[in-house]
XYZ file of C-alpha atoms in Angstrom:
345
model
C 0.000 0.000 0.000
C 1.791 3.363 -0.969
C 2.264 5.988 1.422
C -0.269 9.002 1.276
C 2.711 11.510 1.077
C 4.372 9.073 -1.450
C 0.863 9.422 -3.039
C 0.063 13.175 -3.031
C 4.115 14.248 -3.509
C 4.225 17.889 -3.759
C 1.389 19.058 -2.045
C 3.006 18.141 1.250
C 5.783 19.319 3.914
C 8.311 21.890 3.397
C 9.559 20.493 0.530
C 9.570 22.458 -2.703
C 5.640 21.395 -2.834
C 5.149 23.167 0.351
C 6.451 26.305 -1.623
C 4.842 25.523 -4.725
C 1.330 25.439 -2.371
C 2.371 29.040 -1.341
C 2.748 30.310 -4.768
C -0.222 28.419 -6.039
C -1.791 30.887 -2.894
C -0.359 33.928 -3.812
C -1.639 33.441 -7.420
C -5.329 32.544 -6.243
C -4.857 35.887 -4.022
C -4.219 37.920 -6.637
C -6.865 37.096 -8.122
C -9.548 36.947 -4.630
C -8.068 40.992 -4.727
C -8.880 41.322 -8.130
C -12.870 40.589 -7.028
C -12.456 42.121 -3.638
C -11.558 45.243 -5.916
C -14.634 45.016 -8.056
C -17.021 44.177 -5.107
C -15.914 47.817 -3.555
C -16.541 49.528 -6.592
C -19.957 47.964 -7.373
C -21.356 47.946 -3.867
C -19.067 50.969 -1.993
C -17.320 51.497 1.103
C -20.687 50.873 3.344
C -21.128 47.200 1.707
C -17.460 46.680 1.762
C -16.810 47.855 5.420
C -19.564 46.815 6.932
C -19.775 44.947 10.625
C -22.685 43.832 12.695
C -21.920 44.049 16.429
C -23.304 40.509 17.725
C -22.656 40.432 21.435
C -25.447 37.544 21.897
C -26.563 34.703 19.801
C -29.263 34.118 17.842
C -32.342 33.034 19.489
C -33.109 30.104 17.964
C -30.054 28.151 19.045
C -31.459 28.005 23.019
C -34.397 26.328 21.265
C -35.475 23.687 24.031
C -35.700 21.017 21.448
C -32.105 21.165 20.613
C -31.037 20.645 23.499
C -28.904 21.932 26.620
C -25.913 24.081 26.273
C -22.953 23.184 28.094
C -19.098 23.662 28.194
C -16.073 21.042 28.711
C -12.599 21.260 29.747
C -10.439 19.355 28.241
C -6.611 19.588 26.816
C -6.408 22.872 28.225
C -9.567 23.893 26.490
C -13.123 25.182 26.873
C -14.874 23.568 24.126
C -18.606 24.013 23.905
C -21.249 21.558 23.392
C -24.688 20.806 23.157
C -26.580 17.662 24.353
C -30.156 15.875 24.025
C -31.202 12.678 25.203
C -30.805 10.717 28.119
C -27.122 10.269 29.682
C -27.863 6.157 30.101
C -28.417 6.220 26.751
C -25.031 5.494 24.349
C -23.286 8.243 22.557
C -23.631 9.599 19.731
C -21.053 12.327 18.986
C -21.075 14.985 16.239
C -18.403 17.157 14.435
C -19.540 19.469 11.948
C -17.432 20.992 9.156
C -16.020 24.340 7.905
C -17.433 26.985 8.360
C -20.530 25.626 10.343
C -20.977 24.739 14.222
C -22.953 22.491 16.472
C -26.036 23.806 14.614
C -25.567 22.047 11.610
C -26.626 18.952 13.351
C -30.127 20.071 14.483
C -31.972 17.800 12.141
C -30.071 14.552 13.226
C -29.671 15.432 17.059
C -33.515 15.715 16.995
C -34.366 12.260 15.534
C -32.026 10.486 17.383
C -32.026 11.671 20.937
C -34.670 8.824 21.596
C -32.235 6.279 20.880
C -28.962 8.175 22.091
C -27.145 10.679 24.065
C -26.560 12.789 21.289
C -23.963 15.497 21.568
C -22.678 18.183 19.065
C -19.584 20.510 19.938
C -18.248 23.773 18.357
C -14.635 22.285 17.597
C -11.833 24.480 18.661
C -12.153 27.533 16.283
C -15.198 27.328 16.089
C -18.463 29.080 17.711
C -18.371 29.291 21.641
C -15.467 27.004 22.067
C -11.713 28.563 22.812
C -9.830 29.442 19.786
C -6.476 29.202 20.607
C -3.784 31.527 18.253
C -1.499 29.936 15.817
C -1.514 27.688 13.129
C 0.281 24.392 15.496
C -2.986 24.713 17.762
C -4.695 23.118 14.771
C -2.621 20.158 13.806
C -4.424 17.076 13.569
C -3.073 15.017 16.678
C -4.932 18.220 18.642
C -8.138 17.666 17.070
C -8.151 13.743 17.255
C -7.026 14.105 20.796
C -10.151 17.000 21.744
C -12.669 14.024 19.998
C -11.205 10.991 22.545
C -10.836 14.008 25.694
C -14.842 14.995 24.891
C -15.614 11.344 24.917
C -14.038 10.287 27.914
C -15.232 13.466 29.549
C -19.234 12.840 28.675
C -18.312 9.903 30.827
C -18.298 7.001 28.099
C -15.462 4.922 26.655
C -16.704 5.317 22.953
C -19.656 6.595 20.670
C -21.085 6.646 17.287
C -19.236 9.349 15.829
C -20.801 11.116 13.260
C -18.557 13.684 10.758
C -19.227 16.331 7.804
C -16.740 18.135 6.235
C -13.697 18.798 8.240
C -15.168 16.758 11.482
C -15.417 14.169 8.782
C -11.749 14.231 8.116
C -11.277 14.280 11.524
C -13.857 11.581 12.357
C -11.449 9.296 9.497
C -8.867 9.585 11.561
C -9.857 8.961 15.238
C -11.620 5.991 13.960
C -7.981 4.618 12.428
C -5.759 5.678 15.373
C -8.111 5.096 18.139
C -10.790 2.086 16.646
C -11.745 1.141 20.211
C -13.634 4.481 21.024
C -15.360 4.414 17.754
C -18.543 1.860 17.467
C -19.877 2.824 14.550
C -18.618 5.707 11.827
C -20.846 8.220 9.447
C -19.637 10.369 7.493
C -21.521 13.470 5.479
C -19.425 14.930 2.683
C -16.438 14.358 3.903
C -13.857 12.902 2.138
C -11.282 10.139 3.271
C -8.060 12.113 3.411
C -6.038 9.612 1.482
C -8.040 9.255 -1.221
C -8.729 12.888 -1.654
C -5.215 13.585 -2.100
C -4.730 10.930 -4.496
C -7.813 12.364 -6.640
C -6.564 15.973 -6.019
C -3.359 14.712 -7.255
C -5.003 13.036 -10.543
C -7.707 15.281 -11.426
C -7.531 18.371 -12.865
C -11.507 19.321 -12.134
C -10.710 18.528 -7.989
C -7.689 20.383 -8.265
C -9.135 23.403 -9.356
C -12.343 23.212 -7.049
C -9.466 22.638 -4.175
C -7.882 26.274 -5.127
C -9.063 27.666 -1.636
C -7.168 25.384 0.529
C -3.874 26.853 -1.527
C -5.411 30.008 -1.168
C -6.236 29.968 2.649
C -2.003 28.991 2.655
C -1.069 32.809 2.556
C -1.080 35.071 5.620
C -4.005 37.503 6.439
C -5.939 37.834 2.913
C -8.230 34.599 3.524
C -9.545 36.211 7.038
C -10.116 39.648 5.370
C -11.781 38.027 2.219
C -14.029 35.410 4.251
C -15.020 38.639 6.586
C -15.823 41.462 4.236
C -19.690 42.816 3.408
C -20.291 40.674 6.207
C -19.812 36.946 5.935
C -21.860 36.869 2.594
C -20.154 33.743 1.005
C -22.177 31.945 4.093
C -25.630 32.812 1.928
C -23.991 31.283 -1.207
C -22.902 28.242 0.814
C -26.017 27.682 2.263
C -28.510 28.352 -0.734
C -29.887 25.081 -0.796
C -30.857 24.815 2.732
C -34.159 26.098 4.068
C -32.839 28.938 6.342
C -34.371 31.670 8.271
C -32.313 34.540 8.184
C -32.424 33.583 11.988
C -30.821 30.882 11.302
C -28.249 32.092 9.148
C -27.338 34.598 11.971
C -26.167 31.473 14.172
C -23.176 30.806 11.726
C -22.576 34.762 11.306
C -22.048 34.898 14.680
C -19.773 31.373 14.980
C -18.036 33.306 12.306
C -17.637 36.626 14.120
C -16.165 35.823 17.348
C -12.941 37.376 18.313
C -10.138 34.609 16.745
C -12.312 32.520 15.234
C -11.640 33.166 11.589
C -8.331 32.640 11.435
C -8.931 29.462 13.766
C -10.983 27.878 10.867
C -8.432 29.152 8.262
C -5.618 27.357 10.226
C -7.760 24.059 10.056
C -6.331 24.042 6.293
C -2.800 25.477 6.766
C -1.914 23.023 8.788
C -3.081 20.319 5.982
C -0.138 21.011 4.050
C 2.339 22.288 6.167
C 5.338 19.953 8.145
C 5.460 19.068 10.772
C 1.504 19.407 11.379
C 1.193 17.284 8.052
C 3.241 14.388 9.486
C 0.216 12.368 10.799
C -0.427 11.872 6.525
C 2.586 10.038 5.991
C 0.372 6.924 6.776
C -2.861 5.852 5.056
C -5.853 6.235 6.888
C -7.405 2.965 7.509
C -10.219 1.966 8.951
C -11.971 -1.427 9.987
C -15.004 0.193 11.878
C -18.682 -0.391 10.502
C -18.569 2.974 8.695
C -21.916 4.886 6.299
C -20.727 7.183 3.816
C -23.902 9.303 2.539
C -22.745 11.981 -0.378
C -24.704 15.032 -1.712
C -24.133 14.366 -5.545
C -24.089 18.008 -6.026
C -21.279 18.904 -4.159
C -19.464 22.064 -5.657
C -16.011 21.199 -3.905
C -15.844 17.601 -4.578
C -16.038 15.231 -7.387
C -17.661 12.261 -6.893
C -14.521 10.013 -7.213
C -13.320 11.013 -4.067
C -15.955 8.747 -3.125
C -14.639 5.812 -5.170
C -11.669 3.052 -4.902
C -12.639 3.451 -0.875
C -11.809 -0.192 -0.252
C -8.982 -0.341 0.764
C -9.385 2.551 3.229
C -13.036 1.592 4.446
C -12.968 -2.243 4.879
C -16.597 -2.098 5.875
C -19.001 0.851 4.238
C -22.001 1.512 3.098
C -22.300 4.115 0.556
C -25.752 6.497 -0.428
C -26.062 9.080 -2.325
C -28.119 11.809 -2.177
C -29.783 14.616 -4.750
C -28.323 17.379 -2.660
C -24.999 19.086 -2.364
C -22.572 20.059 0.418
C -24.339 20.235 3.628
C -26.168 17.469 2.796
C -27.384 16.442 6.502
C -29.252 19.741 6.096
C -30.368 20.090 2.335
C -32.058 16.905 2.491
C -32.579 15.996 6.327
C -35.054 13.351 6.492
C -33.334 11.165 3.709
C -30.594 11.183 5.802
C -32.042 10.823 9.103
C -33.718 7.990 7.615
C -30.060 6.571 6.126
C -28.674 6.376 9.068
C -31.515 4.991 11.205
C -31.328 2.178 8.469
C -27.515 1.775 9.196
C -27.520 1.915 12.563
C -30.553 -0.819 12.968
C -28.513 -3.501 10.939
């Protein structure tokens, strides 16, 4: 079995890939100024400049039904969750993707608190959780280790972890280093991180829907860009899901605490860079009962990402779905219904 860094060759370390990643940024910058440019001169200086003060969140997110807020400390952290169901109940843990939060998983945390303890956190970064400075606060043995910390601090030994997105990539890989904490796997739109980088590597159409993460690579210009006229790439992102402005507000206001912008960014520069890349240099494998349900329409991802998985995923299920990205919230009751199918066999 080749080695993922074998496999993906120049996108990774500080080798001349790492530097080719930083040019590849700095090229994709100039051209994010180029439309920053022309967004100022079609909408002016108020559009362009403009800031909403949120001091308290939206609310809709201390909606009973959703469950109970509540905070954790672990690996030096305050990481935020929030929690239906009954605590003798089993876990079911969920990590939601960039640039989301706990909200994301509304839908699922709803339909399944019956059956489990169901618990979504704001990863570091993210939301109400701490978002420590620097890009090394975001390396990937840190966000494995906040997963087994949060499980072992609920007071269980493991859980049905559930991922989308980024907590999918880091769902992958708690499942492969730790397998005994992880009963069953599901994964949203998240692609196994060894077999995106060999597609990423191999196709030209993934490559070029991947320009952001060489973009988000350079200093200071990602933050501004993702921030300016007020979070409005979050309307584009979500434009298939059936959101109250309300509700659109709770991921404005992840987005707008103090840090937590460059937080997310760092989630991706510490993808490519060495030493934080160094947990790559093995393949991801994992033996755990594992559902894989895809949005077909996904804008970021091609849909081989999702193939030639069987070597990774010895045991998975795969469904696809008419819907794209944020699938678990385009098209909730499909999925609920996916994984209550997946969890009964």
């Amino acid at each position: 079995m080749l080695s993922l860094k074998r496999s993906c060759g120049f996108f990774m370390g500080k080798t001349p890939g790492y530097y080719y990643s930083l040019i590849l940024g700095l090229i994709y910058g100039y051209f994010v100024l180029l439309k920053l440019a022309y967004s100022f001169i079609m909408n002016g200086p108020g559009w362009f400049f403009k800031r909403k003060r949120r001091g308290t969140w939206p609310g809709c997110m201390d909606e009973e039904s959703h469950g109970k807020h509540g905070f954790l400390a672990v690996n030096g952290l305050k990481l935020h969750y929030v929690a239906a169901g009954d605590r003798s109940k089993p876990l079911m843990l969920f990590l939601h993707g960039f640039p989301e939060c706990w909200y994301s998983w509304r839908h699922q945390m709803k339909a399944f608190c019956h059956l489990y303890r169901c618990v979504a956190i704001d990863m570091r970064g993210f939301g109400e959780s701490d978002r420590p400075s620097g890009r090394e606060s975001y390396k990937m043995q840190l966000l494995v280790g906040d997963v087994k910390a949060v499980i072992s601090a609920l007071g269980y030994s493991s859980c049905t972890l559930v991922g989308h997105g980024w907590g999918s990539i880091i769902a992958y890989t708690c499942s492969s280093w730790y397998p005994d904490i992880v009963d069953k796997l599901i994964v949203a739109n998240g692609p196994h991180p060894t077999r995106y980088f060999e597609v990423l590597k191999t196709n030209l159409t993934q490559f070029m829907m991947s320009w952001y993460i060489f973009f988000f690579q350079i200093p200071v210009l990602p933050e501004f860009m993702l921030s300016v006229g007020d979070y409005p790439f979050l309307k584009k992102l979500f434009k298939n899901v059936d959101l109250t402005e309300e509700e659109l507000e709770v991921y404005k206001y992840s987005m707008s605490r103090p840090g937590a912008v460059s937080g997310q960014v760092n989630y991706y520069r510490c993808l490519l860079r060495s030493p934080s890349s160094s947990w790559l240099k093995e393949d991801v494998v994992i033996h755990t009962p594992t559902l894989l349900i895809w949005g077909v329409n996904d804008i970021g991802m091609v849909l081989d990402v999702t193939k030639g998985l069987d070597k990774y995923l010895t045991n998975v299920s795969k469904q696809y779905v008419d819907a794209g990205h944020c699938v678990q919230q385009e098209k909730p009751e499909e999925v609920n219904r996916l994984i209550l199918e997946f969890l009964e066999k």
